[in-house]
mmCIF file of C-alpha atoms in Angstrom:
data_model
loop_
_atom_site.group_PDB
_atom_site.id
_atom_site.type_symbol
_atom_site.label_atom_id
_atom_site.label_comp_id
_atom_site.label_asym_id
_atom_site.label_seq_id
_atom_site.Cartn_x
_atom_site.Cartn_y
_atom_site.Cartn_z
ATOM 1 C CA MET A 1 -34.608 7.813 -31.465
ATOM 2 C CA ARG A 2 -31.169 6.695 -30.246
ATOM 3 C CA ARG A 3 -29.623 7.972 -33.483
ATOM 4 C CA ARG A 4 -31.291 11.354 -32.967
ATOM 5 C CA LEU A 5 -30.090 11.471 -29.375
ATOM 6 C CA SER A 6 -26.533 10.662 -30.469
ATOM 7 C CA SER A 7 -26.678 13.486 -33.017
ATOM 8 C CA VAL A 8 -27.986 15.905 -30.399
ATOM 9 C CA ARG A 9 -25.308 14.872 -27.897
ATOM 10 C CA PHE A 10 -22.558 15.291 -30.496
ATOM 11 C CA LYS A 11 -23.718 18.763 -31.548
ATOM 12 C CA TYR A 12 -24.229 19.826 -27.951
ATOM 13 C CA MET A 13 -20.846 18.639 -26.733
ATOM 14 C CA ALA A 14 -19.074 20.091 -29.775
ATOM 15 C CA GLY A 15 -20.675 23.431 -28.943
ATOM 16 C CA MET A 16 -19.608 23.152 -25.289
ATOM 17 C CA VAL A 17 -16.015 22.338 -26.209
ATOM 18 C CA VAL A 18 -15.814 25.295 -28.599
ATOM 19 C CA ASP A 19 -17.416 27.580 -25.999
ATOM 20 C CA ALA A 20 -15.055 26.388 -23.253
ATOM 21 C CA THR A 21 -11.976 26.726 -25.468
ATOM 22 C CA GLY A 22 -12.856 30.328 -26.311
ATOM 23 C CA SER A 23 -13.602 31.120 -22.668
ATOM 24 C CA GLY A 24 -10.382 29.439 -21.576
ATOM 25 C CA MET A 25 -8.446 31.681 -23.931
ATOM 26 C CA TYR A 26 -9.816 34.894 -22.473
ATOM 27 C CA LEU A 27 -10.905 34.401 -18.833
ATOM 28 C CA PRO A 28 -7.414 34.109 -17.287
ATOM 29 C CA LEU A 29 -6.381 37.284 -19.122
ATOM 30 C CA SER A 30 -9.500 39.419 -18.726
ATOM 31 C CA LEU A 31 -8.015 41.921 -16.261
ATOM 32 C CA LEU A 32 -4.621 41.938 -17.935
ATOM 33 C CA TYR A 33 -6.158 42.614 -21.354
ATOM 34 C CA PHE A 34 -7.814 45.886 -20.373
ATOM 35 C CA HIS A 35 -4.825 46.867 -18.249
ATOM 36 C CA HIS A 36 -2.695 46.409 -21.377
ATOM 37 C CA VAL A 37 -4.899 48.247 -23.884
ATOM 38 C CA THR A 38 -6.160 51.115 -21.679
ATOM 39 C CA GLY A 39 -3.240 51.731 -19.359
ATOM 40 C CA LEU A 40 -5.599 51.724 -16.356
ATOM 41 C CA SER A 41 -4.368 50.183 -13.115
ATOM 42 C CA LEU A 42 -5.504 46.670 -12.246
ATOM 43 C CA THR A 43 -7.532 48.109 -9.361
ATOM 44 C CA GLU A 44 -9.424 50.444 -11.712
ATOM 45 C CA VAL A 45 -9.964 47.655 -14.232
ATOM 46 C CA GLY A 46 -11.262 45.376 -11.471
ATOM 47 C CA ALA A 47 -13.710 48.033 -10.266
ATOM 48 C CA ILE A 48 -15.149 48.525 -13.770
ATOM 49 C CA VAL A 49 -15.441 44.754 -14.327
ATOM 50 C CA THR A 50 -17.231 44.370 -10.970
ATOM 51 C CA ALA A 51 -19.626 47.236 -11.728
ATOM 52 C CA ALA A 52 -20.567 45.706 -15.096
ATOM 53 C CA SER A 53 -21.034 42.285 -13.491
ATOM 54 C CA VAL A 54 -23.319 43.619 -10.756
ATOM 55 C CA ILE A 55 -25.464 45.570 -13.215
ATOM 56 C CA GLY A 56 -25.489 42.502 -15.472
ATOM 57 C CA LEU A 57 -27.454 40.627 -12.808
ATOM 58 C CA ILE A 58 -30.591 42.392 -14.077
ATOM 59 C CA SER A 59 -30.578 40.025 -17.048
ATOM 60 C CA ASN A 60 -31.237 37.090 -14.729
ATOM 61 C CA PRO A 61 -35.015 37.566 -14.203
ATOM 62 C CA VAL A 62 -35.405 38.829 -17.769
ATOM 63 C CA ALA A 63 -33.719 35.682 -19.081
ATOM 64 C CA GLY A 64 -36.176 33.542 -17.105
ATOM 65 C CA VAL A 65 -39.131 35.245 -18.765
ATOM 66 C CA LEU A 66 -37.597 35.005 -22.246
ATOM 67 C CA ILE A 67 -36.779 31.306 -21.807
ATOM 68 C CA ASP A 68 -40.370 30.510 -20.857
ATOM 69 C CA ARG A 69 -41.823 32.553 -23.720
ATOM 70 C CA PHE A 70 -39.402 31.810 -26.566
ATOM 71 C CA GLY A 71 -37.491 28.698 -25.508
ATOM 72 C CA ALA A 72 -34.040 28.154 -24.051
ATOM 73 C CA ARG A 73 -32.340 27.798 -27.440
ATOM 74 C CA ALA A 74 -33.292 31.327 -28.527
ATOM 75 C CA VAL A 75 -31.931 32.866 -25.316
ATOM 76 C CA LEU A 76 -28.799 30.713 -25.400
ATOM 77 C CA VAL A 77 -27.944 31.537 -29.014
ATOM 78 C CA GLY A 78 -28.840 35.201 -28.512
ATOM 79 C CA GLY A 79 -26.492 35.388 -25.526
ATOM 80 C CA TYR A 80 -23.659 33.880 -27.547
ATOM 81 C CA VAL A 81 -24.170 36.378 -30.375
ATOM 82 C CA LEU A 82 -24.400 39.291 -27.922
ATOM 83 C CA ARG A 83 -21.109 38.377 -26.265
ATOM 84 C CA ALA A 84 -19.358 37.676 -29.565
ATOM 85 C CA SER A 85 -20.409 41.089 -30.892
ATOM 86 C CA ALA A 86 -19.035 42.786 -27.786
ATOM 87 C CA PHE A 87 -15.757 40.855 -28.008
ATOM 88 C CA CYS A 88 -15.307 42.048 -31.596
ATOM 89 C CA LEU A 89 -15.345 45.620 -30.227
ATOM 90 C CA TYR A 90 -12.687 44.954 -27.575
ATOM 91 C CA PRO A 91 -9.758 45.976 -29.849
ATOM 92 C CA PHE A 92 -11.284 49.477 -30.135
ATOM 93 C CA VAL A 93 -11.423 50.100 -26.378
ATOM 94 C CA ASP A 94 -9.040 52.843 -25.205
ATOM 95 C CA ASN A 95 -10.784 54.490 -22.228
ATOM 96 C CA PRO A 96 -12.851 53.548 -19.125
ATOM 97 C CA VAL A 97 -16.223 54.514 -20.654
ATOM 98 C CA ALA A 98 -15.675 52.399 -23.751
ATOM 99 C CA MET A 99 -14.474 49.558 -21.550
ATOM 100 C CA PHE A 100 -17.681 49.593 -19.491
ATOM 101 C CA ALA A 101 -19.759 49.844 -22.685
ATOM 102 C CA VAL A 102 -18.327 46.583 -24.062
ATOM 103 C CA LEU A 103 -18.201 44.788 -20.713
ATOM 104 C CA LEU A 104 -21.885 45.328 -19.927
ATOM 105 C CA PRO A 105 -23.305 43.256 -22.832
ATOM 106 C CA VAL A 106 -20.806 40.503 -21.987
ATOM 107 C CA ALA A 107 -22.006 40.580 -18.375
ATOM 108 C CA LEU A 108 -25.639 40.433 -19.542
ATOM 109 C CA GLY A 109 -24.855 37.426 -21.717
ATOM 110 C CA ASP A 110 -22.864 35.733 -18.953
ATOM 111 C CA THR A 111 -25.698 36.096 -16.447
ATOM 112 C CA SER A 112 -28.355 34.789 -18.829
ATOM 113 C CA TYR A 113 -26.216 31.785 -19.778
ATOM 114 C CA PRO A 114 -26.658 29.472 -16.730
ATOM 115 C CA PRO A 115 -30.494 29.366 -16.671
ATOM 116 C CA ALA A 116 -30.546 29.149 -20.478
ATOM 117 C CA ILE A 117 -28.086 26.242 -20.702
ATOM 118 C CA GLN A 118 -29.758 24.339 -17.856
ATOM 119 C CA SER A 119 -33.171 24.800 -19.449
ATOM 120 C CA PHE A 120 -31.761 23.786 -22.823
ATOM 121 C CA VAL A 121 -30.366 20.542 -21.420
ATOM 122 C CA ALA A 122 -33.725 19.868 -19.752
ATOM 123 C CA GLU A 123 -35.422 20.268 -23.144
ATOM 124 C CA ILE A 124 -33.163 17.912 -25.102
ATOM 125 C CA VAL A 125 -32.628 15.008 -22.663
ATOM 126 C CA ARG A 126 -34.452 13.541 -19.690
ATOM 127 C CA GLY A 127 -34.015 11.023 -16.908
ATOM 128 C CA THR A 128 -30.595 9.456 -16.431
ATOM 129 C CA GLU A 129 -29.518 10.762 -19.848
ATOM 130 C CA ARG A 130 -29.641 14.273 -18.388
ATOM 131 C CA ASP A 131 -27.228 13.353 -15.589
ATOM 132 C CA LYS A 132 -24.867 11.679 -18.061
ATOM 133 C CA LEU A 133 -24.926 14.604 -20.490
ATOM 134 C CA LEU A 134 -24.210 17.084 -17.694
ATOM 135 C CA ALA A 135 -21.341 14.890 -16.524
ATOM 136 C CA LEU A 136 -19.908 14.749 -20.044
ATOM 137 C CA GLN A 137 -20.318 18.514 -20.289
ATOM 138 C CA ARG A 138 -18.358 19.129 -17.066
ATOM 139 C CA SER A 139 -15.611 16.790 -18.217
ATOM 140 C CA LEU A 140 -15.184 18.237 -21.692
ATOM 141 C CA ARG A 141 -15.530 21.847 -20.539
ATOM 142 C CA ASN A 142 -12.604 21.346 -18.188
ATOM 143 C CA ALA A 143 -10.566 19.987 -21.081
ATOM 144 C CA GLY A 144 -11.687 22.842 -23.352
ATOM 145 C CA MET A 145 -10.782 25.481 -20.772
ATOM 146 C CA GLY A 146 -7.326 23.983 -20.449
ATOM 147 C CA ALA A 147 -6.856 23.900 -24.221
ATOM 148 C CA GLY A 148 -7.968 27.529 -24.450
ATOM 149 C CA GLY A 149 -5.408 28.533 -21.858
ATOM 150 C CA LEU A 150 -2.663 26.830 -23.847
ATOM 151 C CA LEU A 151 -3.772 28.577 -27.051
ATOM 152 C CA ALA A 152 -3.769 31.936 -25.281
ATOM 153 C CA GLY A 153 -0.281 31.292 -23.975
ATOM 154 C CA ALA A 154 0.940 30.443 -27.467
ATOM 155 C CA ALA A 155 -0.650 33.601 -28.931
ATOM 156 C CA LEU A 156 0.854 35.869 -26.280
ATOM 157 C CA ALA A 157 4.273 34.304 -26.729
ATOM 158 C CA LEU A 158 4.473 35.881 -30.183
ATOM 159 C CA ASP A 159 4.012 39.600 -29.462
ATOM 160 C CA ASP A 160 1.527 42.095 -28.027
ATOM 161 C CA SER A 161 -0.879 41.475 -30.905
ATOM 162 C CA GLY A 162 -1.564 38.166 -29.182
ATOM 163 C CA PHE A 163 -3.998 40.006 -26.908
ATOM 164 C CA TYR A 164 -6.169 40.850 -29.902
ATOM 165 C CA ALA A 165 -5.891 37.303 -31.227
ATOM 166 C CA VAL A 166 -7.174 36.050 -27.874
ATOM 167 C CA VAL A 167 -10.315 38.226 -27.748
ATOM 168 C CA LEU A 168 -11.167 37.642 -31.406
ATOM 169 C CA GLY A 169 -10.592 33.923 -30.915
ATOM 170 C CA ALA A 170 -13.030 33.988 -27.993
ATOM 171 C CA ALA A 171 -15.581 35.815 -30.182
ATOM 172 C CA ALA A 172 -15.178 33.188 -32.909
ATOM 173 C CA GLY A 173 -15.706 30.462 -30.312
ATOM 174 C CA TYR A 174 -18.992 32.007 -29.179
ATOM 175 C CA LEU A 175 -20.248 32.352 -32.761
ATOM 176 C CA PHE A 176 -19.289 28.771 -33.617
ATOM 177 C CA ALA A 177 -20.999 27.497 -30.465
ATOM 178 C CA ALA A 178 -24.137 29.486 -31.384
ATOM 179 C CA ALA A 179 -24.131 27.952 -34.862
ATOM 180 C CA LEU A 180 -23.807 24.413 -33.492
ATOM 181 C CA LEU A 181 -26.412 24.691 -30.724
ATOM 182 C CA GLY A 182 -28.766 26.625 -32.984
ATOM 183 C CA THR A 183 -29.170 23.523 -35.165
ATOM 184 C CA ILE A 184 -30.461 21.398 -32.272
ATOM 185 C CA ARG A 185 -34.224 21.167 -32.395
ATOM 186 C CA THR A 186 -36.068 20.818 -29.096
ATOM 187 C CA GLY A 187 -39.584 19.936 -28.126
ATOM 188 C CA SER A 188 -40.302 23.330 -26.594
ATOM 189 C CA GLY A 189 -41.997 24.542 -29.717
ATOM 190 C CA ALA A 190 -44.633 21.845 -29.329
ATOM 191 C CA ARG A 191 -45.846 23.250 -26.008
ATOM 192 C CA PRO A 192 -49.551 24.069 -26.261
ATOM 193 C CA PRO A 193 -50.452 27.741 -25.952
ATOM 194 C CA GLY A 194 -52.386 27.045 -22.773
ATOM 195 C CA ALA A 195 -49.216 25.896 -21.057
ATOM 196 C CA ARG A 196 -47.587 29.310 -21.375
ATOM 197 C CA VAL A 197 -47.455 31.519 -18.317
ATOM 198 C CA SER A 198 -48.566 35.120 -18.187
ATOM 199 C CA ARG A 199 -45.977 37.808 -17.628
ATOM 200 C CA ARG A 200 -47.512 38.752 -14.318
ATOM 201 C CA GLY A 201 -47.965 35.305 -12.815
ATOM 202 C CA GLY A 202 -44.685 33.598 -13.635
ATOM 203 C CA TYR A 203 -42.471 34.631 -10.752
ATOM 204 C CA ARG A 204 -45.392 34.399 -8.293
ATOM 205 C CA MET A 205 -45.508 30.708 -9.177
ATOM 206 C CA VAL A 206 -41.828 30.420 -8.331
ATOM 207 C CA ALA A 207 -42.407 32.200 -5.008
ATOM 208 C CA ARG A 208 -45.142 29.686 -4.136
ATOM 209 C CA ASN A 209 -42.881 26.716 -4.900
ATOM 210 C CA ARG A 210 -41.449 26.350 -1.390
ATOM 211 C CA PRO A 211 -39.454 23.128 -2.006
ATOM 212 C CA PHE A 212 -37.690 24.712 -4.992
ATOM 213 C CA LEU A 213 -36.946 27.876 -3.039
ATOM 214 C CA GLY A 214 -35.573 25.624 -0.316
ATOM 215 C CA LEU A 215 -33.180 24.030 -2.813
ATOM 216 C CA THR A 216 -32.131 27.494 -3.929
ATOM 217 C CA LEU A 217 -31.369 28.772 -0.431
ATOM 218 C CA LEU A 218 -29.568 25.558 0.526
ATOM 219 C CA ASN A 219 -27.267 25.977 -2.471
ATOM 220 C CA ILE A 220 -25.812 29.252 -1.188
ATOM 221 C CA PRO A 221 -23.329 27.689 1.299
ATOM 222 C CA THR A 222 -22.305 25.176 -1.363
ATOM 223 C CA ALA A 223 -21.757 27.950 -3.907
ATOM 224 C CA PHE A 224 -19.380 29.638 -1.460
ATOM 225 C CA ALA A 225 -17.660 26.263 -1.105
ATOM 226 C CA TYR A 226 -17.031 26.081 -4.829
ATOM 227 C CA MET A 227 -15.282 29.474 -4.725
ATOM 228 C CA VAL A 228 -12.704 28.280 -2.201
ATOM 229 C CA LEU A 229 -10.333 26.858 -4.791
ATOM 230 C CA SER A 230 -9.936 30.102 -6.725
ATOM 231 C CA VAL A 231 -10.363 32.671 -3.926
ATOM 232 C CA ALA A 232 -9.475 31.423 -0.436
ATOM 233 C CA LEU A 233 -7.100 28.524 -0.997
ATOM 234 C CA PRO A 234 -4.314 30.449 -2.802
ATOM 235 C CA VAL A 235 -4.195 33.037 0.000
ATOM 236 C CA TYR A 236 -4.412 30.399 2.731
ATOM 237 C CA LEU A 237 -1.605 28.292 1.290
ATOM 238 C CA THR A 238 0.850 31.099 0.667
ATOM 239 C CA ARG A 239 0.185 33.350 3.663
ATOM 240 C CA GLU A 240 -0.989 31.007 6.415
ATOM 241 C CA LEU A 241 0.891 27.812 5.550
ATOM 242 C CA ASP A 242 3.933 29.429 3.876
ATOM 243 C CA ALA A 243 3.587 27.066 0.929
ATOM 244 C CA PRO A 244 5.214 27.979 -2.402
ATOM 245 C CA VAL A 245 3.062 29.821 -4.943
ATOM 246 C CA SER A 246 3.766 27.076 -7.485
ATOM 247 C CA LEU A 247 1.747 24.655 -5.332
ATOM 248 C CA VAL A 248 -1.438 26.609 -6.115
ATOM 249 C CA GLY A 249 -1.185 25.832 -9.817
ATOM 250 C CA VAL A 250 -0.455 22.169 -9.128
ATOM 251 C CA LEU A 251 -3.506 21.818 -6.891
ATOM 252 C CA TYR A 252 -5.698 23.559 -9.460
ATOM 253 C CA ALA A 253 -4.456 21.093 -12.070
ATOM 254 C CA VAL A 254 -5.242 18.169 -9.747
ATOM 255 C CA ASN A 255 -8.799 19.430 -9.403
ATOM 256 C CA THR A 256 -9.461 20.155 -13.088
ATOM 257 C CA VAL A 257 -7.854 16.941 -14.343
ATOM 258 C CA GLY A 258 -9.750 14.948 -11.733
ATOM 259 C CA ILE A 259 -13.067 16.411 -12.884
ATOM 260 C CA ALA A 260 -12.208 15.885 -16.554
ATOM 261 C CA VAL A 261 -11.226 12.239 -16.090
ATOM 262 C CA LEU A 262 -13.596 11.005 -13.380
ATOM 263 C CA GLN A 263 -16.866 12.944 -13.777
ATOM 264 C CA ILE A 264 -18.369 10.592 -16.372
ATOM 265 C CA PRO A 265 -17.704 7.264 -14.577
ATOM 266 C CA VAL A 266 -18.741 8.724 -11.224
ATOM 267 C CA THR A 267 -22.049 10.009 -12.627
ATOM 268 C CA ARG A 268 -22.767 6.680 -14.314
ATOM 269 C CA LEU A 269 -22.549 5.141 -10.863
ATOM 270 C CA LEU A 270 -24.625 7.869 -9.189
ATOM 271 C CA VAL A 271 -27.636 7.549 -11.535
ATOM 272 C CA ARG A 272 -28.513 4.333 -9.693
ATOM 273 C CA TYR A 273 -29.258 6.295 -6.543
ATOM 274 C CA ARG A 274 -31.414 9.205 -5.448
ATOM 275 C CA ARG A 275 -30.094 12.539 -6.657
ATOM 276 C CA THR A 276 -30.753 14.159 -3.293
ATOM 277 C CA ARG A 277 -28.515 11.602 -1.551
ATOM 278 C CA ALA A 278 -25.669 12.206 -4.008
ATOM 279 C CA VAL A 279 -25.980 15.986 -3.629
ATOM 280 C CA ALA A 280 -26.015 15.732 0.164
ATOM 281 C CA LEU A 281 -23.031 13.372 0.134
ATOM 282 C CA GLY A 282 -21.104 15.780 -2.097
ATOM 283 C CA ALA A 283 -21.792 18.658 0.311
ATOM 284 C CA GLY A 284 -20.714 16.452 3.218
ATOM 285 C CA VAL A 285 -17.421 15.613 1.508
ATOM 286 C CA PHE A 286 -16.839 19.331 0.938
ATOM 287 C CA GLY A 287 -17.229 19.724 4.698
ATOM 288 C CA LEU A 288 -14.650 17.022 5.414
ATOM 289 C CA SER A 289 -12.150 18.699 3.091
ATOM 290 C CA PHE A 290 -12.655 22.030 4.868
ATOM 291 C CA VAL A 291 -12.098 20.428 8.285
ATOM 292 C CA LEU A 292 -8.872 18.910 6.975
ATOM 293 C CA PHE A 293 -7.737 22.293 5.630
ATOM 294 C CA ALA A 294 -8.424 23.773 9.074
ATOM 295 C CA VAL A 295 -6.354 21.068 10.768
ATOM 296 C CA LEU A 296 -3.446 21.743 8.405
ATOM 297 C CA GLY A 297 -2.998 25.153 10.002
ATOM 298 C CA GLY A 298 -1.520 23.398 13.043
ATOM 299 C CA LEU A 299 1.094 21.480 11.067
ATOM 300 C CA SER A 300 4.612 22.685 10.451
ATOM 301 C CA THR A 301 5.977 22.869 6.954
ATOM 302 C CA GLY A 302 7.195 19.618 5.543
ATOM 303 C CA ALA A 303 6.053 16.402 3.910
ATOM 304 C CA ALA A 304 3.076 15.994 6.243
ATOM 305 C CA LEU A 305 1.769 19.437 5.329
ATOM 306 C CA ILE A 306 2.145 18.882 1.584
ATOM 307 C CA ALA A 307 0.506 15.450 1.817
ATOM 308 C CA GLY A 308 -2.355 16.923 3.832
ATOM 309 C CA VAL A 309 -2.903 19.721 1.295
ATOM 310 C CA PHE A 310 -3.105 17.213 -1.546
ATOM 311 C CA ALA A 311 -5.455 14.975 0.466
ATOM 312 C CA ALA A 312 -7.769 17.893 1.269
ATOM 313 C CA THR A 313 -7.788 19.001 -2.374
ATOM 314 C CA ALA A 314 -8.566 15.437 -3.465
ATOM 315 C CA LEU A 315 -11.507 15.377 -1.035
ATOM 316 C CA PHE A 316 -12.712 18.705 -2.410
ATOM 317 C CA THR A 317 -12.547 17.243 -5.940
ATOM 318 C CA VAL A 318 -14.558 14.195 -4.836
ATOM 319 C CA GLY A 319 -17.187 16.562 -3.429
ATOM 320 C CA GLU A 320 -17.410 18.297 -6.820
ATOM 321 C CA LEU A 321 -17.712 14.959 -8.618
ATOM 322 C CA LEU A 322 -20.597 13.904 -6.386
ATOM 323 C CA HIS A 323 -22.385 17.251 -6.318
ATOM 324 C CA GLY A 324 -21.885 19.103 -9.620
ATOM 325 C CA ALA A 325 -23.682 17.305 -12.436
ATOM 326 C CA THR A 326 -26.202 15.628 -10.131
ATOM 327 C CA ALA A 327 -27.262 18.903 -8.495
ATOM 328 C CA SER A 328 -27.825 20.477 -11.921
ATOM 329 C CA ALA A 329 -30.003 17.535 -12.996
ATOM 330 C CA LEU A 330 -31.941 17.626 -9.706
ATOM 331 C CA VAL A 331 -32.749 21.323 -9.995
ATOM 332 C CA ALA A 332 -33.678 21.152 -13.696
ATOM 333 C CA GLU A 333 -36.107 18.298 -12.988
ATOM 334 C CA ALA A 334 -37.529 19.996 -9.888
ATOM 335 C CA ALA A 335 -38.479 23.075 -11.948
ATOM 336 C CA PRO A 336 -41.965 22.818 -13.531
ATOM 337 C CA GLU A 337 -41.718 22.745 -17.315
ATOM 338 C CA ALA A 338 -44.078 25.671 -17.957
ATOM 339 C CA THR A 339 -41.989 28.035 -15.796
ATOM 340 C CA ARG A 340 -38.619 26.296 -15.951
ATOM 341 C CA GLY A 341 -36.835 29.406 -17.209
ATOM 342 C CA ARG A 342 -38.064 31.541 -14.305
ATOM 343 C CA HIS A 343 -37.324 28.830 -11.754
ATOM 344 C CA LEU A 344 -33.783 28.299 -12.990
ATOM 345 C CA ALA A 345 -33.188 32.056 -13.194
ATOM 346 C CA VAL A 346 -34.081 32.325 -9.495
ATOM 347 C CA TYR A 347 -31.899 29.331 -8.676
ATOM 348 C CA GLN A 348 -28.988 30.913 -10.541
ATOM 349 C CA LEU A 349 -29.045 33.787 -8.042
ATOM 350 C CA SER A 350 -27.835 31.283 -5.437
ATOM 351 C CA TRP A 351 -24.671 31.056 -7.560
ATOM 352 C CA ALA A 352 -24.382 34.618 -8.833
ATOM 353 C CA VAL A 353 -24.579 36.321 -5.438
ATOM 354 C CA PRO A 354 -21.963 34.112 -3.708
ATOM 355 C CA ILE A 355 -19.660 34.411 -6.722
ATOM 356 C CA ALA A 356 -19.901 38.206 -6.498
ATOM 357 C CA LEU A 357 -19.441 38.284 -2.711
ATOM 358 C CA ALA A 358 -16.891 35.492 -2.277
ATOM 359 C CA PRO A 359 -13.720 37.573 -2.815
ATOM 360 C CA THR A 360 -14.792 40.057 -0.138
ATOM 361 C CA VAL A 361 -16.391 37.627 2.321
ATOM 362 C CA LEU A 362 -13.763 34.874 2.192
ATOM 363 C CA THR A 363 -10.777 37.206 2.391
ATOM 364 C CA ALA A 364 -12.402 39.037 5.329
ATOM 365 C CA LEU A 365 -12.947 35.740 7.149
ATOM 366 C CA LEU A 366 -9.365 34.728 6.424
ATOM 367 C CA SER A 367 -8.089 37.939 7.966
ATOM 368 C CA LEU A 368 -10.116 37.300 11.137
ATOM 369 C CA SER A 369 -9.346 33.607 11.561
ATOM 370 C CA ALA A 370 -8.236 31.158 8.888
ATOM 371 C CA THR A 371 -9.297 28.164 10.988
ATOM 372 C CA GLY A 372 -12.613 29.827 11.741
ATOM 373 C CA MET A 373 -13.264 30.388 8.022
ATOM 374 C CA TRP A 374 -12.775 26.704 7.222
ATOM 375 C CA LEU A 375 -14.949 25.545 10.112
ATOM 376 C CA LEU A 376 -17.683 28.050 9.192
ATOM 377 C CA LEU A 377 -17.656 26.799 5.595
ATOM 378 C CA ALA A 378 -17.784 23.198 6.848
ATOM 379 C CA ALA A 379 -20.789 23.996 9.043
ATOM 380 C CA GLY A 380 -22.517 25.708 6.126
ATOM 381 C CA VAL A 381 -22.208 22.783 3.712
ATOM 382 C CA ALA A 382 -23.148 20.315 6.464
ATOM 383 C CA GLY A 383 -26.336 22.282 7.032
ATOM 384 C CA SER A 384 -26.957 22.309 3.292
ATOM 385 C CA ALA A 385 -26.557 18.508 3.131
ATOM 386 C CA LEU A 386 -29.027 17.943 5.957
ATOM 387 C CA GLY A 387 -31.468 20.412 4.451
ATOM 388 C CA VAL A 388 -31.475 18.657 1.069
ATOM 389 C CA LEU A 389 -32.189 15.334 2.759
ATOM 390 C CA ARG A 390 -35.113 16.857 4.663
ATOM 391 C CA LEU A 391 -36.504 18.328 1.423
ATOM 392 C CA GLU A 392 -36.327 14.973 -0.383
ATOM 393 C CA HIS A 393 -39.939 13.893 0.251
ATOM 394 C CA ARG A 394 -41.302 17.305 -0.842
ATOM 395 C CA LEU A 395 -39.599 17.333 -4.241
ATOM 396 C CA PRO A 396 -41.129 15.808 -7.409
ATOM 397 C CA PRO A 397 -40.384 12.048 -7.534
ATOM 398 C CA ALA A 398 -38.886 12.399 -11.024
ATOM 399 C CA ALA A 399 -36.378 14.917 -9.661
ATOM 400 C CA VAL A 400 -35.274 12.646 -6.815
ATOM 401 C CA HIS A 401 -35.193 9.352 -8.713
ATOM 402 C CA PRO A 402 -33.438 9.448 -12.123
ATOM 403 C CA ALA A 403 -35.599 7.538 -14.596
ATOM 404 C CA PRO A 404 -33.854 5.235 -17.093
ATOM 405 C CA PRO A 405 -34.143 6.266 -20.771
ATOM 406 C CA GLU A 406 -36.579 3.411 -21.437
ATOM 407 C CA ALA A 407 -38.932 4.729 -18.757
ATOM 408 C CA GLU A 408 -38.671 8.413 -19.719
ATOM 409 C CA PRO A 409 -37.700 8.980 -23.372
ATOM 410 C CA ALA A 410 -35.486 11.838 -24.384
ATOM 411 C CA ALA A 411 -37.179 14.949 -25.684
ATOM 412 C CA SER A 412 -34.456 15.447 -28.223
ATOM 413 C CA GLU A 413 -36.259 16.496 -31.348
ATOM 414 C CA PRO A 414 -39.883 17.072 -32.345
ATOM 415 C CA SER A 415 -41.405 14.908 -35.004
ATOM 416 C CA PRO A 416 -42.754 16.437 -38.220
ATOM 417 C CA THR A 417 -46.234 16.390 -36.682
ATOM 418 C CA GLY A 418 -45.096 18.616 -33.837
ATOM 419 C CA LYS A 419 -45.125 15.899 -31.172
ATOM 420 C CA VAL A 420 -41.982 15.150 -29.226
ATOM 421 C CA ALA A 421 -40.215 12.039 -30.421
#
């Protein structure tokens, strides 16, 4: 069984690295690509991208149904193929209508990805192995995204054809990831027919699961917290603190390198404790970092300010290390197996909505009061931490307490008889 698990982990992580490398090639250049090939202004390109992303949210509940009926692997691989096909059409885009037509399937695939990948992980590993695999995934994805960015930079350094090399490279990454993950066999096919949920009753079951809905709502302030690094912090540093623009890139590197290097050892330590406590502690550390950022507004420029910015960013990174992988494992275990796809699709809305609203909400709060924005974010994550602790006794014991592999074997591959090994 250990050999099978090692094979599954290798295939899974190889797929994640390839996926992240392809995404890292394209994501930083997404707006610039269409600005380059269509001649549209960045504002027009941004509006079309936003419209496709908002409409793409409709795939979220549909993905939940498909995961429960056909398995996470089918939805995951299908999403990869859908996005790769759209990326192959990018070089032919030369007007706004064609741009929207290729962006929409990518948005649909992007939205279906989070519940599919979380459900897929839940199907191939269990207990503490799930936490460790998610930690390894976060670490290697950070490295893959960085490598993709370097490859994109090298391609664009040649000539304008580098833009086409980037999008086709991203398409190849999606197809390769689909091929790798498609070979991983899960135990979902062994589910007895009686365990399947009717089309009509599935989301009603989610609505009746009050503890899970509580976890979902409590994640919203934390999701806004995660968006700080890419949305609010660059504006705050350059406009409010008069820090150099170059500092933004350095802080981003501190965060990504910290996650890549420390996520695995931190998670190995956290699996000894209750997941709810780790998640709450991570949210609390986010709050401390936001309070420190607020205090920095009263400092003059100089060494103290720079040291404070690095300290606050380090705290933010610690919050991610404590919260990220553990929260994913907690939610996947808290979702009932028969309707896991629907549950995780609903949970994903607590990420998708803040991600869509963060640029508008955070910049508006910054314009009103930078200090007030940080303190409001700190209050939000503090409330989230307390709420998770209060929910602890209402969640399934297996979700709260990570079980060691010996106590809860991995559901990595089905045996020839159809039973999970």
